[in-house]
CSV table of C-alpha atoms and ligand atoms in Angstrom, one decimal:
chain,number,residue,atom,x,y,z
A,1,UNK,CA,1.5,-22.0,-58.2
A,2,UNK,CA,1.5,-23.5,-54.7
A,3,UNK,CA,5.4,-23.1,-54.1
A,4,UNK,CA,5.1,-19.5,-54.9
A,5,UNK,CA,2.5,-19.3,-52.6
A,6,UNK,CA,4.5,-20.5,-49.9
A,7,UNK,CA,7.6,-18.6,-50.6
A,8,UNK,CA,5.6,-15.3,-50.8
A,9,UNK,CA,3.9,-16.4,-47.4
A,10,UNK,CA,7.3,-17.3,-45.9
A,11,UNK,CA,8.9,-13.7,-47.1
A,12,UNK,CA,5.8,-11.9,-45.8
A,13,UNK,CA,6.2,-13.4,-42.3
A,14,UNK,CA,10.1,-12.7,-42.4
A,15,UNK,CA,9.4,-9.0,-43.2
A,16,UNK,CA,7.0,-8.5,-40.7
A,17,UNK,CA,9.3,-10.0,-38.2
A,18,UNK,CA,12.1,-7.7,-39.6
A,19,UNK,CA,9.6,-4.9,-39.4
A,20,UNK,CA,8.4,-5.1,-36.2
A,21,UNK,CA,10.7,-7.0,-34.3
A,22,UNK,CA,8.2,-9.0,-33.1
A,23,UNK,CA,8.2,-11.9,-30.7
A,24,UNK,CA,5.2,-14.3,-31.6
A,25,UNK,CA,3.9,-17.1,-29.7
A,26,UNK,CA,4.7,-20.4,-31.4
A,27,UNK,CA,1.2,-20.2,-33.0
A,28,UNK,CA,2.1,-17.0,-34.5
A,29,UNK,CA,-0.4,-15.2,-32.6
A,30,UNK,CA,0.6,-12.1,-30.2
A,31,UNK,CA,0.9,-13.1,-26.8
A,32,UNK,CA,-1.7,-11.8,-24.0
A,33,UNK,CA,-0.4,-9.8,-21.1
A,34,UNK,CA,-2.8,-9.5,-18.5
A,35,UNK,CA,-1.2,-7.2,-15.7
A,36,UNK,CA,-3.0,-6.7,-12.4
A,37,UNK,CA,-1.5,-3.7,-10.7
A,38,UNK,CA,-2.1,-3.4,-6.8
A,39,UNK,CA,-1.2,-0.1,-5.5
A,40,UNK,CA,-0.9,1.1,-1.7
A,41,UNK,CA,-2.7,4.4,-2.5
A,42,UNK,CA,-3.7,5.6,-5.9
A,43,UNK,CA,-3.8,9.4,-4.0
A,44,UNK,CA,-0.1,9.4,-3.9
A,45,UNK,CA,1.4,11.5,-6.3
A,46,UNK,CA,4.7,9.6,-7.3
A,47,UNK,CA,2.4,6.5,-7.4
A,48,UNK,CA,0.0,7.5,-9.8
A,49,UNK,CA,2.6,9.2,-11.9
A,50,UNK,CA,4.5,5.8,-11.9
A,51,UNK,CA,1.4,3.6,-12.9
A,52,UNK,CA,0.8,5.9,-15.7
A,53,UNK,CA,4.2,5.2,-17.1
A,54,UNK,CA,3.7,1.7,-16.7
A,55,UNK,CA,0.2,2.0,-18.7
A,56,UNK,CA,2.2,3.4,-21.7
A,57,UNK,CA,5.1,1.0,-21.0
A,58,UNK,CA,2.7,-2.0,-21.1
A,59,UNK,CA,1.0,-0.2,-24.6
A,60,UNK,CA,4.6,0.0,-26.1
A,61,UNK,CA,4.9,-4.1,-26.0
A,62,UNK,CA,2.8,-4.6,-28.7
A,63,UNK,CA,5.4,-3.7,-31.0
A,64,UNK,CA,6.9,-6.5,-29.8
A,65,UNK,CA,3.8,-9.0,-30.3
A,66,UNK,CA,2.6,-8.9,-26.8
A,67,UNK,CA,-1.0,-7.2,-26.5
A,68,UNK,CA,-1.1,-6.3,-22.8
A,69,UNK,CA,-3.9,-5.3,-20.6
A,70,UNK,CA,-3.8,-3.5,-17.3
A,71,UNK,CA,-6.2,-3.7,-14.5
A,72,UNK,CA,-5.7,-1.2,-11.2
A,73,UNK,CA,-6.8,-1.7,-8.0
A,74,UNK,CA,-6.4,0.7,-5.2
A,75,UNK,CA,-5.8,-0.8,-1.5
A,76,UNK,CA,-6.2,3.0,-0.2
A,77,UNK,CA,-3.7,2.1,2.7
A,78,UNK,CA,-5.1,-1.2,3.7
A,79,UNK,CA,-3.4,-4.4,3.5
A,80,UNK,CA,-6.4,-6.4,4.2
A,81,UNK,CA,-8.3,-4.7,1.1
A,82,UNK,CA,-5.3,-5.2,-1.0
A,83,UNK,CA,-5.2,-9.0,-0.1
A,84,UNK,CA,-8.7,-9.4,-1.6
A,85,UNK,CA,-7.9,-7.3,-4.3
A,86,UNK,CA,-4.9,-9.5,-5.4
A,87,UNK,CA,-7.3,-12.5,-5.0
A,88,UNK,CA,-10.0,-10.8,-7.3
A,89,UNK,CA,-7.0,-10.2,-9.8
A,90,UNK,CA,-6.0,-13.4,-10.1
A,91,UNK,CA,-9.6,-14.5,-10.4
A,92,UNK,CA,-9.9,-12.1,-13.2
A,93,UNK,CA,-7.2,-14.1,-15.3
A,94,UNK,CA,-4.4,-11.5,-14.5
A,95,UNK,CA,-1.1,-13.5,-15.4
A,96,UNK,CA,1.4,-10.9,-14.1
A,97,UNK,CA,1.0,-9.0,-11.0
A,98,UNK,CA,2.6,-6.0,-10.2
A,99,UNK,CA,2.5,-5.2,-6.7
A,100,UNK,CA,2.9,-2.0,-4.6
A,101,UNK,CA,2.5,-3.6,-1.1
A,102,UNK,CA,0.9,-1.4,1.9
A,103,UNK,CA,3.0,-3.2,4.6
A,104,UNK,CA,6.1,-4.0,3.0
A,105,UNK,CA,6.4,-6.4,5.8
A,106,UNK,CA,3.4,-8.4,5.2
A,107,UNK,CA,3.2,-9.9,1.9
A,108,UNK,CA,3.0,-13.5,3.1
A,109,UNK,CA,-0.8,-13.7,1.6
A,110,UNK,CA,-0.2,-12.4,-1.4
A,111,UNK,CA,2.7,-14.6,-2.5
A,112,UNK,CA,0.8,-18.0,-1.3
A,113,UNK,CA,-2.3,-16.9,-3.4
A,114,UNK,CA,0.5,-16.2,-6.4
A,115,UNK,CA,2.5,-19.1,-5.6
A,116,UNK,CA,-0.7,-21.4,-5.7
A,117,UNK,CA,-1.8,-20.1,-9.1
A,118,UNK,CA,1.5,-19.8,-10.6
A,119,UNK,CA,1.2,-16.1,-11.4
A,120,UNK,CA,4.7,-14.3,-11.1
A,121,UNK,CA,4.7,-10.9,-8.8
A,122,UNK,CA,6.8,-8.1,-9.6
A,123,UNK,CA,7.0,-6.2,-6.2
A,124,UNK,CA,7.8,-2.5,-7.0
A,125,UNK,CA,8.2,0.8,-5.1
A,126,UNK,CA,7.5,-0.8,-1.4
A,127,UNK,CA,10.2,-3.3,-1.1
A,128,UNK,CA,9.7,-6.6,1.1
A,129,UNK,CA,12.5,-7.7,3.0
A,130,UNK,CA,14.8,-10.2,1.2
A,131,UNK,CA,13.6,-13.5,3.3
A,132,UNK,CA,10.0,-12.8,1.6
A,133,UNK,CA,11.3,-12.3,-1.9
A,134,UNK,CA,13.3,-15.8,-1.3
A,135,UNK,CA,9.9,-17.5,-0.5
A,136,UNK,CA,9.3,-18.3,-4.2
A,137,UNK,CA,11.3,-18.5,-7.5
A,138,UNK,CA,8.5,-16.3,-9.1
A,139,UNK,CA,8.8,-13.1,-7.0
A,140,UNK,CA,11.0,-9.9,-8.4
A,141,UNK,CA,11.4,-6.3,-7.1
A,142,UNK,CA,11.7,-3.2,-8.9
A,143,UNK,CA,12.7,0.0,-7.3
A,144,UNK,CA,15.6,2.4,-6.7
A,145,UNK,CA,18.4,2.8,-4.3
A,146,UNK,CA,17.2,4.7,-1.2
A,147,UNK,CA,20.9,5.5,0.0
A,148,UNK,CA,21.2,7.0,-3.4
A,149,UNK,CA,18.7,9.3,-3.1
A,150,UNK,CA,19.5,10.5,0.2
A,151,UNK,CA,23.5,11.2,-0.9
A,152,UNK,CA,22.3,13.1,-3.9
A,153,UNK,CA,19.9,15.4,-1.7
A,154,UNK,CA,22.5,16.0,0.7
A,155,UNK,CA,24.9,16.8,-2.4
A,156,UNK,CA,22.3,19.0,-4.1
A,157,UNK,CA,21.7,20.7,-0.4
A,158,UNK,CA,25.7,21.4,0.0
A,159,UNK,CA,26.6,22.9,-3.2
A,160,UNK,CA,23.8,25.3,-2.7
A,161,UNK,CA,24.9,26.4,0.8
A,162,UNK,CA,28.6,26.3,-0.8
A,163,UNK,CA,27.8,28.4,-3.6
A,164,UNK,CA,25.2,30.8,-1.9
A,165,UNK,CA,26.8,31.1,1.6
A,166,UNK,CA,24.6,33.9,3.2
A,167,UNK,CA,21.7,33.1,0.9
A,168,UNK,CA,21.2,30.0,3.0
A,169,UNK,CA,22.9,30.9,6.2
A,170,UNK,CA,20.7,34.0,6.5
A,171,UNK,CA,21.7,34.5,10.1
A,172,UNK,CA,25.5,34.2,9.3
A,173,UNK,CA,26.1,32.1,12.2
A,174,UNK,CA,28.2,29.4,10.4
A,175,UNK,CA,25.8,26.7,11.1
A,176,UNK,CA,22.6,25.7,9.1
A,177,UNK,CA,19.4,25.3,11.2
A,178,UNK,CA,17.4,22.7,9.1
A,179,UNK,CA,14.2,20.6,10.0
A,180,UNK,CA,13.1,17.6,8.1
A,181,UNK,CA,9.8,15.9,6.7
A,182,UNK,CA,9.8,12.2,6.8
A,183,UNK,CA,7.9,9.9,4.9
A,184,UNK,CA,6.1,7.0,6.6
A,185,UNK,CA,7.8,5.0,9.3
A,186,UNK,CA,9.1,1.9,8.1
A,187,UNK,CA,9.2,2.6,4.5
A,188,UNK,CA,12.7,1.9,3.1
A,189,UNK,CA,13.1,5.2,1.8
A,190,UNK,CA,12.0,7.3,4.6
A,191,UNK,CA,14.6,7.1,7.3
A,192,UNK,CA,17.4,6.2,5.2
A,193,UNK,CA,17.0,9.2,2.7
A,194,UNK,CA,17.2,11.4,6.1
A,195,UNK,CA,20.1,9.6,7.3
A,196,UNK,CA,22.3,9.9,4.1
A,197,UNK,CA,21.6,13.2,3.1
A,198,UNK,CA,22.5,14.6,6.3
A,199,UNK,CA,25.7,12.5,6.5
A,200,UNK,CA,26.8,14.0,3.1
A,201,UNK,CA,26.2,17.4,4.4
A,202,UNK,CA,28.3,16.9,7.4
A,203,UNK,CA,30.8,14.7,5.3
A,204,UNK,CA,31.2,18.2,3.3
A,205,UNK,CA,32.3,20.4,6.3
A,206,UNK,CA,29.0,21.5,6.6
A,207,UNK,CA,27.8,22.6,10.5
A,208,UNK,CA,24.3,21.7,11.4
A,209,UNK,CA,21.8,22.1,13.6
A,210,UNK,CA,18.8,19.9,13.6
A,211,UNK,CA,15.5,22.4,14.9
A,212,UNK,CA,13.1,19.8,14.4
A,213,UNK,CA,11.2,17.3,12.4
A,214,UNK,CA,7.9,16.2,11.2
A,215,UNK,CA,6.4,12.6,9.9
A,216,UNK,CA,4.1,13.5,7.1
A,217,UNK,CA,3.6,10.2,5.3
A,218,UNK,CA,4.7,11.4,1.7
A,219,UNK,CA,1.5,13.6,1.9
A,220,UNK,CA,1.3,17.4,1.0
A,221,UNK,CA,-1.5,18.2,3.3
A,222,UNK,CA,0.2,16.8,6.2
A,223,UNK,CA,3.4,18.1,5.5
A,224,UNK,CA,2.0,21.4,5.3
A,225,UNK,CA,0.6,20.8,8.9
A,226,UNK,CA,3.9,19.4,10.3
A,227,UNK,CA,5.5,22.8,8.7
A,228,UNK,CA,2.8,25.1,10.3
A,229,UNK,CA,3.9,23.3,13.8
A,230,UNK,CA,7.4,23.9,13.2
A,231,UNK,CA,7.3,27.5,11.9
A,232,UNK,CA,5.3,28.3,15.1
A,233,UNK,CA,8.3,26.5,17.0
A,234,UNK,CA,11.1,28.3,15.3
A,235,UNK,CA,9.9,31.4,13.5
A,236,UNK,CA,12.1,32.5,10.8
A,237,UNK,CA,15.0,30.6,12.2
A,238,UNK,CA,14.7,27.6,9.6
A,239,UNK,CA,17.0,28.0,7.1
A,240,UNK,CA,16.9,24.6,5.2
A,241,UNK,CA,13.8,21.9,4.7
A,242,UNK,CA,15.0,18.6,3.7
A,243,UNK,CA,11.6,16.7,2.3
A,244,UNK,CA,12.2,13.0,1.8
A,245,UNK,CA,9.6,13.4,-1.2
A,246,UNK,CA,8.5,16.7,-3.5
A,247,UNK,CA,4.8,16.2,-2.3
A,248,UNK,CA,6.2,17.2,1.3
A,249,UNK,CA,8.4,19.9,0.1
A,250,UNK,CA,5.6,21.3,-2.0
A,251,UNK,CA,3.5,21.0,1.5
A,252,UNK,CA,6.2,22.7,3.6
A,253,UNK,CA,6.2,25.8,1.0
A,254,UNK,CA,2.1,25.9,1.1
A,255,UNK,CA,2.5,26.5,4.9
A,256,UNK,CA,5.0,29.4,4.2
A,257,UNK,CA,2.7,30.7,1.6
A,258,UNK,CA,-0.1,30.4,3.9
A,259,UNK,CA,1.2,32.2,6.5
A,260,UNK,CA,1.9,35.0,4.7
A,261,UNK,CA,5.5,35.0,5.3
A,262,UNK,CA,7.6,37.3,3.2
A,263,UNK,CA,9.7,34.9,0.6
A,264,UNK,CA,12.9,37.1,1.6
A,265,UNK,CA,13.1,34.6,5.1
A,266,UNK,CA,12.0,31.4,3.7
A,267,UNK,CA,14.3,28.4,4.0
A,268,UNK,CA,15.7,26.6,0.9
A,269,UNK,CA,14.2,23.4,0.2
A,270,UNK,CA,14.9,20.3,-1.3
A,271,UNK,CA,12.7,17.5,-2.3
A,272,UNK,CA,13.0,13.7,-4.1
A,273,UNK,CA,11.2,12.4,-6.9
A,274,UNK,CA,11.0,14.9,-9.8
A,275,UNK,CA,7.0,14.9,-10.1
A,276,UNK,CA,5.2,16.8,-12.5
A,277,UNK,CA,5.0,19.8,-9.5
A,278,UNK,CA,8.2,19.3,-8.2
A,279,UNK,CA,10.0,20.0,-11.5
A,280,UNK,CA,7.4,23.1,-12.0
A,281,UNK,CA,8.6,24.1,-8.6
A,282,UNK,CA,12.2,24.0,-9.6
A,283,UNK,CA,11.4,25.8,-12.7
A,284,UNK,CA,9.6,28.7,-10.9
A,285,UNK,CA,12.9,28.6,-8.3
A,286,UNK,CA,10.9,28.0,-5.2
A,287,UNK,CA,12.5,24.6,-4.7
A,288,UNK,CA,16.2,24.5,-5.0
A,289,UNK,CA,16.9,20.9,-6.3
A,290,UNK,CA,15.2,17.5,-6.1
A,291,UNK,CA,16.8,13.9,-7.1
A,292,UNK,CA,14.9,12.0,-9.9
A,293,UNK,CA,13.1,9.1,-8.9
A,294,UNK,CA,12.9,7.6,-12.4
A,295,UNK,CA,9.6,6.3,-12.7
A,296,UNK,CA,9.7,5.7,-16.6
A,297,UNK,CA,12.9,3.7,-16.1
A,298,UNK,CA,11.1,1.9,-13.3
A,299,UNK,CA,7.8,1.4,-15.5
A,300,UNK,CA,10.1,0.5,-18.4
A,301,UNK,CA,12.1,-2.4,-16.6
A,302,UNK,CA,8.7,-3.7,-15.1
A,303,UNK,CA,7.0,-3.9,-18.5
A,304,UNK,CA,9.9,-5.8,-19.8
A,305,UNK,CA,10.2,-8.2,-17.1
A,306,UNK,CA,6.3,-9.1,-17.5
A,307,UNK,CA,6.9,-9.6,-21.0
A,308,UNK,CA,9.6,-12.1,-20.5
A,309,UNK,CA,8.2,-13.9,-17.6
A,310,UNK,CA,4.8,-14.5,-20.0
A,311,UNK,CA,7.1,-15.2,-23.0
A,312,UNK,CA,9.1,-17.4,-21.3
A,313,UNK,CA,12.3,-16.0,-22.9
A,314,UNK,CA,14.6,-12.8,-22.5
A,315,UNK,CA,14.9,-13.4,-18.7
A,316,UNK,CA,18.8,-13.6,-19.7
A,317,UNK,CA,19.0,-10.0,-21.4
A,318,UNK,CA,17.8,-8.5,-17.7
A,319,UNK,CA,20.5,-7.6,-15.6
A,320,UNK,CA,19.2,-8.2,-12.0
A,321,UNK,CA,20.9,-7.8,-9.1
A,322,UNK,CA,20.9,-11.1,-7.0
A,323,UNK,CA,18.7,-12.7,-9.4
A,324,UNK,CA,15.6,-11.0,-8.6
A,325,UNK,CA,16.1,-6.9,-8.0
A,326,UNK,CA,16.1,-4.1,-10.5
A,327,UNK,CA,16.9,-1.0,-9.3
A,328,UNK,CA,17.3,2.2,-11.3
A,329,UNK,CA,19.5,4.8,-10.8
A,330,UNK,CA,18.3,8.6,-9.4
A,331,UNK,CA,19.5,11.6,-10.8
A,332,UNK,CA,20.3,15.3,-9.4
A,333,UNK,CA,17.9,18.2,-10.5
A,334,UNK,CA,18.6,21.5,-10.4
A,335,UNK,CA,17.7,24.7,-12.4
A,336,UNK,CA,20.5,24.1,-14.5
A,337,UNK,CA,19.2,20.8,-15.9
A,338,UNK,CA,15.7,20.6,-15.2
A,339,UNK,CA,14.3,21.4,-19.0
A,340,UNK,CA,15.6,17.4,-19.8
A,341,UNK,CA,12.8,16.2,-17.6
A,342,UNK,CA,9.8,18.1,-18.3
A,343,UNK,CA,9.0,16.0,-21.2
A,344,UNK,CA,9.7,12.7,-20.0
B,1,BGC,C1,8.7,8.0,-3.3
B,1,BGC,C2,7.4,8.8,-2.6
B,1,BGC,C3,6.2,7.9,-2.5
B,1,BGC,C4,6.6,6.7,-1.8
B,1,BGC,C5,5.4,5.8,-1.9
B,1,BGC,C6,9.1,6.8,-2.5
B,1,BGC,O1,9.7,6.0,-3.2
B,1,BGC,O2,9.6,9.2,-3.5
B,1,BGC,O3,6.7,10.1,-3.3
B,1,BGC,O4,5.6,8.7,-1.7
B,1,BGC,O5,7.6,6.1,-2.7
B,1,BGC,O6,5.9,4.4,-1.7
């Protein structure tokens, strides 16, 4: 009788592991992942969509025997505040930290706190400099390669110019007059995206004339402001707007709309991210193209890494670059393939 009981119990156990693909702790209970997520600014559209995706990915770990909770803190643009928030997250018992630095050159206090308490950190989206990431073995980065996004934006713009010629080069002078809307100074994505997009256009034989640029810190309202000023200076001479992200491309469009400028004289707009509103602008043909900043892929990579860290296994299945970095590829989006991205 007793033997049968053991046999049945063992069989049930094997079956449940097979069915769920579960990873259990030694005691057979599900492992606890308490993720402390510190964001530079929750009003940033891309960051809020990324953290939403992270929440979903963490919930999905349940099927692997990991019960995850997420505590989110918003530093609202202050590194001081973020340092304090990371301390609170550690005091509240978080066993993995996901940190989106306010100042990517100033992570030392956070790294010291994490190391003293032996809580690993997955930095994301705002990349610390390499020397800082080398400070301790429990530090990782999940993000994407800025250069690739700039090159892809340049390719999208080049294609539109080559295919639609006069629709972009409205004054038909053989030169594309353009302006740039830039993200925060010092952010790894801002300058590189602009440089690479412009270099790519030039390498495709397109003649360019830069009329102006504005720093709008990734923000739609600031971009509207900058664009209104640039329209004031250059009127209908602007043929192309390269924005470092979708939010700023949308802000530029707001400026045109609010000034009641006729659509026939609008420039062609390109963004980066593929946020919900960005994708909608492509569906509506208001924006010509964007580059997908794979938030679901980044969120999944963070959740899997966090699970491997607390389970103490599975790290060998993760393909790191330089043992610490995970970069998710960007993808080009136009009217032709936007549908594929709408339900992600
Ligand atoms: C995104 C921006 C976002 C920024 C925040 C960039 O990678 O493209 O939309 O505002 O990260 O750090």
